[in-house]
PDB file of C-alpha atoms in Angstrom:
ATOM      1  CA  MET A 260       4.015 -26.726 -13.758  1.00  0.00           C
ATOM      2  CA  PHE A 261       0.537 -26.327 -12.286  1.00  0.00           C
ATOM      3  CA  VAL A 262       0.300 -26.190  -8.499  1.00  0.00           C
ATOM      4  CA  SER A 263      -3.244 -26.309  -7.138  1.00  0.00           C
ATOM      5  CA  SER A 264      -2.671 -24.373  -3.863  1.00  0.00           C
ATOM      6  CA  LEU A 265       0.306 -22.788  -2.027  1.00  0.00           C
ATOM      7  CA  VAL A 266      -1.340 -22.349   1.440  1.00  0.00           C
ATOM      8  CA  THR A 267       0.073 -25.504   2.772  1.00  0.00           C
ATOM      9  CA  PHE A 268       3.740 -24.851   1.678  1.00  0.00           C
ATOM     10  CA  ASN A 269       6.428 -23.974   4.156  1.00  0.00           C
ATOM     11  CA  LEU A 270       9.434 -21.755   3.191  1.00  0.00           C
ATOM     12  CA  ALA A 271      11.534 -24.681   1.988  1.00  0.00           C
ATOM     13  CA  GLY A 272       8.659 -25.933  -0.153  1.00  0.00           C
ATOM     14  CA  LEU A 273       8.084 -22.573  -1.614  1.00  0.00           C
ATOM     15  CA  CYS A 274      11.760 -22.195  -2.554  1.00  0.00           C
ATOM     16  CA  ASP A 275      11.648 -25.460  -4.411  1.00  0.00           C
ATOM     17  CA  LEU A 276       8.898 -24.360  -6.784  1.00  0.00           C
ATOM     18  CA  PRO A 277       9.565 -23.129 -10.323  1.00  0.00           C
ATOM     19  CA  SER A 278       8.813 -19.412 -11.029  1.00  0.00           C
ATOM     20  CA  ASP A 279       6.026 -20.364 -13.534  1.00  0.00           C
ATOM     21  CA  LEU A 280       3.279 -21.912 -11.485  1.00  0.00           C
ATOM     22  CA  GLY A 281       0.872 -22.232 -14.445  1.00  0.00           C
ATOM     23  CA  ARG A 282      -1.690 -19.832 -13.146  1.00  0.00           C
ATOM     24  CA  SER A 283      -2.318 -16.600 -11.249  1.00  0.00           C
ATOM     25  CA  LEU A 284      -2.172 -16.914  -7.400  1.00  0.00           C
ATOM     26  CA  SER A 285      -5.016 -15.672  -5.159  1.00  0.00           C
ATOM     27  CA  ALA A 286      -4.583 -12.881  -2.745  1.00  0.00           C
ATOM     28  CA  GLY A 287      -4.584 -15.352   0.045  1.00  0.00           C
ATOM     29  CA  GLU A 288      -1.773 -17.337  -1.573  1.00  0.00           C
ATOM     30  CA  ILE A 289       0.286 -14.172  -1.883  1.00  0.00           C
ATOM     31  CA  SER A 290      -0.388 -13.306   1.762  1.00  0.00           C
ATOM     32  CA  HIS A 291       0.691 -16.862   2.727  1.00  0.00           C
ATOM     33  CA  ILE A 292       3.998 -16.450   0.895  1.00  0.00           C
ATOM     34  CA  LEU A 293       4.670 -13.190   2.648  1.00  0.00           C
ATOM     35  CA  GLU A 294       3.692 -14.618   6.015  1.00  0.00           C
ATOM     36  CA  VAL A 295       5.791 -17.604   5.686  1.00  0.00           C
ATOM     37  CA  CYS A 296       8.808 -15.431   4.710  1.00  0.00           C
ATOM     38  CA  GLY A 297       8.266 -13.251   7.769  1.00  0.00           C
ATOM     39  CA  ALA A 298       7.316 -10.365   5.507  1.00  0.00           C
ATOM     40  CA  LEU A 299       3.759  -9.794   6.653  1.00  0.00           C
ATOM     41  CA  TRP A 300       1.879  -9.622   9.989  1.00  0.00           C
ATOM     42  CA  LEU A 301      -1.702  -8.449  10.460  1.00  0.00           C
ATOM     43  CA  HIS A 302      -3.285  -8.155  13.904  1.00  0.00           C
ATOM     44  CA  ASP A 303      -6.150 -10.544  14.465  1.00  0.00           C
ATOM     45  CA  GLY A 304      -8.173  -8.377  16.755  1.00  0.00           C
ATOM     46  CA  ASP A 305      -7.384 -10.320  19.925  1.00  0.00           C
ATOM     47  CA  ALA A 306      -6.337  -7.704  22.548  1.00  0.00           C
ATOM     48  CA  HIS A 307      -4.339 -10.451  24.310  1.00  0.00           C
ATOM     49  CA  ARG A 308      -2.019 -10.369  21.263  1.00  0.00           C
ATOM     50  CA  PRO A 309       0.704  -7.560  20.920  1.00  0.00           C
ATOM     51  CA  HIS A 310       0.580  -5.080  18.223  1.00  0.00           C
ATOM     52  CA  ALA A 311       3.362  -3.111  16.350  1.00  0.00           C
ATOM     53  CA  GLU A 312       5.249  -0.206  17.587  1.00  0.00           C
ATOM     54  CA  LEU A 313       6.706   1.584  14.465  1.00  0.00           C
ATOM     55  CA  THR A 314      10.064   3.543  14.417  1.00  0.00           C
ATOM     56  CA  SER A 315       7.967   6.687  14.357  1.00  0.00           C
ATOM     57  CA  GLY A 316       6.538   5.831  17.686  1.00  0.00           C
ATOM     58  CA  LYS A 317       3.067   5.252  16.288  1.00  0.00           C
ATOM     59  CA  CYS A 318       1.090   2.083  16.773  1.00  0.00           C
ATOM     60  CA  SER A 319      -0.047  -0.169  13.892  1.00  0.00           C
ATOM     61  CA  ASP A 320      -2.247  -3.200  13.340  1.00  0.00           C
ATOM     62  CA  GLY A 321      -0.031  -4.501  10.561  1.00  0.00           C
ATOM     63  CA  PHE A 322       3.508  -4.629   9.375  1.00  0.00           C
ATOM     64  CA  VAL A 323       4.966  -5.353   5.948  1.00  0.00           C
ATOM     65  CA  ASN A 324       8.714  -5.907   5.129  1.00  0.00           C
ATOM     66  CA  VAL A 325       8.711  -7.180   1.610  1.00  0.00           C
ATOM     67  CA  GLN A 326      12.533  -7.590   1.514  1.00  0.00           C
ATOM     68  CA  GLN A 327      12.140 -10.505   3.872  1.00  0.00           C
ATOM     69  CA  ALA A 328      10.459 -12.340   0.884  1.00  0.00           C
ATOM     70  CA  LEU A 329      12.612 -10.922  -1.873  1.00  0.00           C
ATOM     71  CA  CYS A 330      15.913 -12.007  -0.318  1.00  0.00           C
ATOM     72  CA  HIS A 331      14.826 -15.675  -1.145  1.00  0.00           C
ATOM     73  CA  THR A 332      15.565 -15.576  -4.884  1.00  0.00           C
ATOM     74  CA  PRO A 333      13.282 -18.401  -5.829  1.00  0.00           C
ATOM     75  CA  ILE A 334      10.370 -16.551  -4.165  1.00  0.00           C
ATOM     76  CA  ALA A 335      11.439 -13.172  -5.801  1.00  0.00           C
ATOM     77  CA  GLU A 336      11.215 -15.053  -9.191  1.00  0.00           C
ATOM     78  CA  ILE A 337       7.772 -16.408  -8.357  1.00  0.00           C
ATOM     79  CA  LEU A 338       6.487 -12.919  -7.242  1.00  0.00           C
ATOM     80  CA  ALA A 339       8.017 -11.242 -10.345  1.00  0.00           C
ATOM     81  CA  ASP A 340       6.262 -13.884 -12.609  1.00  0.00           C
ATOM     82  CA  GLN A 341       2.969 -13.217 -10.836  1.00  0.00           C
ATOM     83  CA  LEU A 342       3.366  -9.498 -11.177  1.00  0.00           C
ATOM     84  CA  MET A 343       3.928  -9.783 -14.960  1.00  0.00           C
ATOM     85  CA  LEU A 344       0.853 -11.865 -15.300  1.00  0.00           C
ATOM     86  CA  LYS A 345      -1.067  -8.991 -13.632  1.00  0.00           C
ATOM     87  CA  VAL A 346       0.638  -6.379 -15.923  1.00  0.00           C
ATOM     88  CA  SER A 347      -0.059  -8.407 -19.102  1.00  0.00           C
ATOM     89  CA  ASP A 348      -3.728  -8.342 -18.225  1.00  0.00           C
ATOM     90  CA  VAL A 349      -3.662  -4.605 -18.747  1.00  0.00           C
ATOM     91  CA  TYR A 350      -0.769  -3.935 -21.136  1.00  0.00           C
ATOM     92  CA  HIS A 351       0.269  -5.931 -24.142  1.00  0.00           C
ATOM     93  CA  GLY A 352       2.834  -3.683 -25.640  1.00  0.00           C
ATOM     94  CA  PRO A 353       6.605  -3.701 -25.601  1.00  0.00           C
ATOM     95  CA  VAL A 354       8.841  -3.462 -22.518  1.00  0.00           C
ATOM     96  CA  ASP A 355      12.272  -2.195 -23.377  1.00  0.00           C
ATOM     97  CA  TRP A 356      13.251  -1.153 -19.799  1.00  0.00           C
ATOM     98  CA  VAL A 357      12.245  -1.973 -16.345  1.00  0.00           C
ATOM     99  CA  ALA A 358      13.001   0.559 -13.627  1.00  0.00           C
ATOM    100  CA  GLY A 359      12.732   0.363  -9.901  1.00  0.00           C
ATOM    101  CA  SER A 360      13.638   2.703  -6.966  1.00  0.00           C
ATOM    102  CA  ASP A 361      16.757   2.641  -4.793  1.00  0.00           C
ATOM    103  CA  HIS A 362      17.239   0.054  -3.157  1.00  0.00           C
ATOM    104  CA  ALA A 363      14.084  -1.607  -2.127  1.00  0.00           C
ATOM    105  CA  ALA A 364      12.659  -2.243  -5.596  1.00  0.00           C
ATOM    106  CA  ALA A 365      16.002  -3.189  -7.301  1.00  0.00           C
ATOM    107  CA  THR A 366      15.722  -6.974  -7.000  1.00  0.00           C
ATOM    108  CA  LEU A 367      12.129  -7.117  -7.923  1.00  0.00           C
ATOM    109  CA  SER A 368      12.454  -4.814 -10.823  1.00  0.00           C
ATOM    110  CA  TYR A 369      15.426  -6.813 -12.043  1.00  0.00           C
ATOM    111  CA  SER A 370      13.447 -10.056 -11.825  1.00  0.00           C
ATOM    112  CA  VAL A 371      10.607  -8.570 -13.822  1.00  0.00           C
ATOM    113  CA  ALA A 372      13.185  -7.276 -16.404  1.00  0.00           C
ATOM    114  CA  VAL A 373      14.500 -10.847 -16.916  1.00  0.00           C
ATOM    115  CA  ARG A 374      10.912 -12.027 -17.730  1.00  0.00           C
ATOM    116  CA  ASN A 375      10.664  -9.336 -20.385  1.00  0.00           C
ATOM    117  CA  ARG A 376      14.169  -9.927 -21.709  1.00  0.00           C
ATOM    118  CA  ALA A 377      14.399  -6.051 -21.105  1.00  0.00           C
ATOM    119  CA  ARG A 378      17.157  -3.805 -19.921  1.00  0.00           C
ATOM    120  CA  HIS A 379      17.154  -2.791 -16.297  1.00  0.00           C
ATOM    121  CA  ASP A 380      18.349  -0.313 -13.782  1.00  0.00           C
ATOM    122  CA  PHE A 381      17.221   1.369 -10.616  1.00  0.00           C
ATOM    123  CA  THR A 382      17.570   4.992  -9.433  1.00  0.00           C
ATOM    124  CA  GLU A 383      19.885   6.159  -6.737  1.00  0.00           C
ATOM    125  CA  LYS A 384      18.827   8.070  -3.690  1.00  0.00           C
ATOM    126  CA  GLY A 385      19.793  11.747  -3.850  1.00  0.00           C
ATOM    127  CA  ASP A 386      19.200  14.667  -1.588  1.00  0.00           C
ATOM    128  CA  GLY A 387      16.077  14.487   0.661  1.00  0.00           C
ATOM    129  CA  LYS A 388      13.532  12.238  -1.029  1.00  0.00           C
ATOM    130  CA  SER A 389      14.911  12.588  -4.538  1.00  0.00           C
ATOM    131  CA  GLN A 390      15.772   9.750  -6.812  1.00  0.00           C
ATOM    132  CA  LYS A 391      18.505  10.048  -9.558  1.00  0.00           C
ATOM    133  CA  TRP A 392      18.950   8.169 -12.776  1.00  0.00           C
ATOM    134  CA  SER A 393      22.660   8.428 -13.902  1.00  0.00           C
ATOM    135  CA  ARG A 394      24.107   5.259 -15.365  1.00  0.00           C
ATOM    136  CA  PHE A 395      22.272   4.733 -18.652  1.00  0.00           C
ATOM    137  CA  LYS A 396      20.344   6.665 -21.258  1.00  0.00           C
ATOM    138  CA  ILE A 397      16.936   5.417 -22.259  1.00  0.00           C
ATOM    139  CA  GLY A 398      16.372   5.853 -25.991  1.00  0.00           C
ATOM    140  CA  PRO A 399      13.550   7.954 -27.388  1.00  0.00           C
ATOM    141  CA  GLY A 400      10.425   5.835 -27.750  1.00  0.00           C
ATOM    142  CA  GLU A 401      11.723   3.042 -25.643  1.00  0.00           C
ATOM    143  CA  ALA A 402       8.980   1.802 -23.288  1.00  0.00           C
ATOM    144  CA  VAL A 403       9.763   1.867 -19.573  1.00  0.00           C
ATOM    145  CA  LEU A 404       7.818  -0.267 -17.063  1.00  0.00           C
ATOM    146  CA  GLN A 405       8.071   1.122 -13.492  1.00  0.00           C
ATOM    147  CA  VAL A 406       8.020  -1.476 -10.723  1.00  0.00           C
ATOM    148  CA  GLU A 407       7.830  -0.955  -6.930  1.00  0.00           C
ATOM    149  CA  GLU A 408       7.882  -3.534  -4.265  1.00  0.00           C
ATOM    150  CA  LEU A 409       5.757  -1.527  -1.792  1.00  0.00           C
ATOM    151  CA  ILE A 410       3.827   1.706  -1.827  1.00  0.00           C
ATOM    152  CA  THR A 411       2.209   3.552   1.053  1.00  0.00           C
ATOM    153  CA  THR A 412       2.094   6.856  -0.841  1.00  0.00           C
ATOM    154  CA  LEU A 413       2.978   7.917  -4.343  1.00  0.00           C
ATOM    155  CA  LEU A 414       6.071   9.964  -3.298  1.00  0.00           C
ATOM    156  CA  THR A 415       8.716   7.444  -4.300  1.00  0.00           C
ATOM    157  CA  MET A 416       7.117   6.657  -7.644  1.00  0.00           C
ATOM    158  CA  GLU A 417       6.932  10.374  -8.401  1.00  0.00           C
ATOM    159  CA  ALA A 418      10.516  10.843  -7.354  1.00  0.00           C
ATOM    160  CA  VAL A 419      11.723   7.969  -9.637  1.00  0.00           C
ATOM    161  CA  ARG A 420       9.924   9.408 -12.687  1.00  0.00           C
ATOM    162  CA  LYS A 421      11.213  12.893 -11.968  1.00  0.00           C
ATOM    163  CA  GLY A 422      14.810  11.521 -11.725  1.00  0.00           C
ATOM    164  CA  ILE A 423      14.470   9.626 -14.976  1.00  0.00           C
ATOM    165  CA  ARG A 424      13.054  12.500 -16.849  1.00  0.00           C
ATOM    166  CA  ALA A 425      15.581  14.993 -15.458  1.00  0.00           C
ATOM    167  CA  ALA A 426      18.380  12.713 -16.880  1.00  0.00           C
ATOM    168  CA  HIS A 427      17.157  12.902 -20.471  1.00  0.00           C
ATOM    169  CA  GLU A 428      16.726  15.659 -23.082  1.00  0.00           C
ATOM    170  CA  TRP A 429      13.701  13.977 -24.573  1.00  0.00           C
ATOM    171  CA  ASN A 430      10.304  12.644 -23.406  1.00  0.00           C
ATOM    172  CA  ILE A 431      10.358   9.226 -21.692  1.00  0.00           C
ATOM    173  CA  THR A 432       7.869   6.700 -22.731  1.00  0.00           C
ATOM    174  CA  PHE A 433       6.390   4.995 -19.570  1.00  0.00           C
ATOM    175  CA  THR A 434       4.066   2.053 -20.152  1.00  0.00           C
ATOM    176  CA  PRO A 435       0.459   2.754 -19.377  1.00  0.00           C
ATOM    177  CA  VAL A 436       0.605   0.624 -16.213  1.00  0.00           C
ATOM    178  CA  VAL A 437       2.681   0.400 -13.066  1.00  0.00           C
ATOM    179  CA  GLY A 438       3.481  -2.853 -11.272  1.00  0.00           C
ATOM    180  CA  VAL A 439       3.602  -3.065  -7.457  1.00  0.00           C
ATOM    181  CA  LEU A 440       4.016  -6.097  -5.286  1.00  0.00           C
ATOM    182  CA  VAL A 441       2.115  -4.730  -2.218  1.00  0.00           C
ATOM    183  CA  ASN A 442      -0.074  -1.589  -2.373  1.00  0.00           C
ATOM    184  CA  ARG A 443      -0.677  -0.121   1.009  1.00  0.00           C
ATOM    185  CA  SER A 444      -1.968   3.119  -0.445  1.00  0.00           C
ATOM    186  CA  SER A 445      -5.496   4.132  -1.439  1.00  0.00           C
ATOM    187  CA  ALA A 446      -4.255   5.039  -5.025  1.00  0.00           C
ATOM    188  CA  GLN A 447      -5.379   2.907  -7.957  1.00  0.00           C
ATOM    189  CA  GLU A 448      -3.787   5.156 -10.623  1.00  0.00           C
ATOM    190  CA  PHE A 449      -0.509   6.931 -11.248  1.00  0.00           C
ATOM    191  CA  GLU A 450      -0.253   9.605 -13.891  1.00  0.00           C
ATOM    192  CA  GLY A 451      -3.513   8.320 -15.350  1.00  0.00           C
ATOM    193  CA  SER A 452      -2.261   4.646 -15.575  1.00  0.00           C
ATOM    194  CA  PRO A 453      -3.613   1.849 -13.490  1.00  0.00           C
ATOM    195  CA  ILE A 454      -1.475   0.446 -10.566  1.00  0.00           C
ATOM    196  CA  VAL A 455      -1.580  -3.235 -10.603  1.00  0.00           C
ATOM    197  CA  SER A 456      -0.588  -5.096  -7.464  1.00  0.00           C
ATOM    198  CA  LEU A 457      -0.395  -8.693  -6.065  1.00  0.00           C
ATOM    199  CA  ALA A 458      -1.793  -7.686  -2.653  1.00  0.00           C
ATOM    200  CA  THR A 459      -3.456  -4.687  -0.964  1.00  0.00           C
ATOM    201  CA  TYR A 460      -3.648  -4.141   2.822  1.00  0.00           C
ATOM    202  CA  ASP A 461      -5.596  -1.460   4.708  1.00  0.00           C
ATOM    203  CA  ILE A 462      -3.095  -1.124   7.618  1.00  0.00           C
ATOM    204  CA  LYS A 463      -3.973   1.477  10.194  1.00  0.00           C
ATOM    205  CA  THR A 464      -1.632   3.558  12.368  1.00  0.00           C
ATOM    206  CA  TRP A 465      -2.350   5.637  15.490  1.00  0.00           C
ATOM    207  CA  GLU A 466      -0.700   7.830  17.937  1.00  0.00           C
ATOM    208  CA  PRO A 467      -0.369   5.703  21.223  1.00  0.00           C
ATOM    209  CA  SER A 468      -2.761   8.054  22.952  1.00  0.00           C
ATOM    210  CA  ASP A 469      -5.459   7.265  20.288  1.00  0.00           C
ATOM    211  CA  CYS A 470      -4.573   3.581  19.734  1.00  0.00           C
ATOM    212  CA  PRO A 471      -7.575   1.310  20.260  1.00  0.00           C
ATOM    213  CA  LEU A 472      -5.262  -1.701  20.730  1.00  0.00           C
ATOM    214  CA  CYS A 473      -3.364  -0.028  23.524  1.00  0.00           C
ATOM    215  CA  ALA A 474      -6.684   0.907  25.115  1.00  0.00           C
ATOM    216  CA  ALA A 475      -7.772  -2.681  24.990  1.00  0.00           C
ATOM    217  CA  GLY A 476      -4.617  -3.782  26.762  1.00  0.00           C
ATOM    218  CA  SER A 477      -2.512  -5.035  23.801  1.00  0.00           C
ATOM    219  CA  LYS A 478       1.264  -4.795  24.255  1.00  0.00           C
ATOM    220  CA  ARG A 479       3.334  -2.654  21.918  1.00  0.00           C
ATOM    221  CA  VAL A 480       6.391  -4.267  20.506  1.00  0.00           C
ATOM    222  CA  ARG A 481       8.957  -3.388  17.836  1.00  0.00           C
ATOM    223  CA  PRO A 482       8.368  -5.856  14.911  1.00  0.00           C
ATOM    224  CA  LYS A 483      11.889  -6.724  13.765  1.00  0.00           C
ATOM    225  CA  ALA A 484      13.209  -7.254  17.313  1.00  0.00           C
ATOM    226  CA  ASN A 485      10.175  -9.123  18.546  1.00  0.00           C
ATOM    227  CA  TRP A 486       8.858 -10.930  15.450  1.00  0.00           C
ATOM    228  CA  VAL A 487       8.200 -14.273  17.117  1.00  0.00           C
ATOM    229  CA  GLU A 488       6.273 -12.571  19.994  1.00  0.00           C
ATOM    230  CA  LEU A 489       4.372 -10.446  17.556  1.00  0.00           C
ATOM    231  CA  THR A 490       3.390 -13.075  15.150  1.00  0.00           C
ATOM    232  CA  GLY A 491       3.750 -16.385  16.985  1.00  0.00           C
ATOM    233  CA  ARG A 492       5.867 -17.599  14.055  1.00  0.00           C
ATOM    234  CA  ALA A 493       9.544 -18.003  13.824  1.00  0.00           C
ATOM    235  CA  THR A 494      11.271 -16.728  10.660  1.00  0.00           C
TER     236      THR A 494
END
């Protein structure tokens, strides 16, 4: 099925679409999907509009909660299909396993695995920031595609690989590409392989004393509790 544009679709319309849309979506269409799902908000620069107060106490001009999109299974399938189109532009080899992190990337990595008819699992959180791989063994030479739903640093990706490697007595073969739904980091590579993503956002954070939005009179609000006030859009 070829769909010319998604920017006019509401949530119900998006959920009625097949996963294979017949083409790659633009960055604007990916942002529209996330916004409609209540997964993305970016400040428009209007000081009369509120801005985000993060759980750390810092201020931000944007907020991303990808799980708000991935909980809609038809949309998760669309995004997984789109991510695989991006991956296949870079890598044409086998995918025997798809691995994600605990728990945020579990559903996306599963949907990507289905498209590759590959085996799938996700790591488990361990002590501190560690990630453990304990349920299955990946065979020598089997290719593992690592998938994340959102990255702001490379720490989780590093922890996932460290956990997978620690669970095996042989070298693990990771595909020479990593798939990410939303890249909020400045990184374009991981262990020498390209990071491909559907969307990138340069979201800034400040201490309240340094926040230009606070200085301009913009109100601080907690995003999840005040989503309608923050965005002007009901979920």
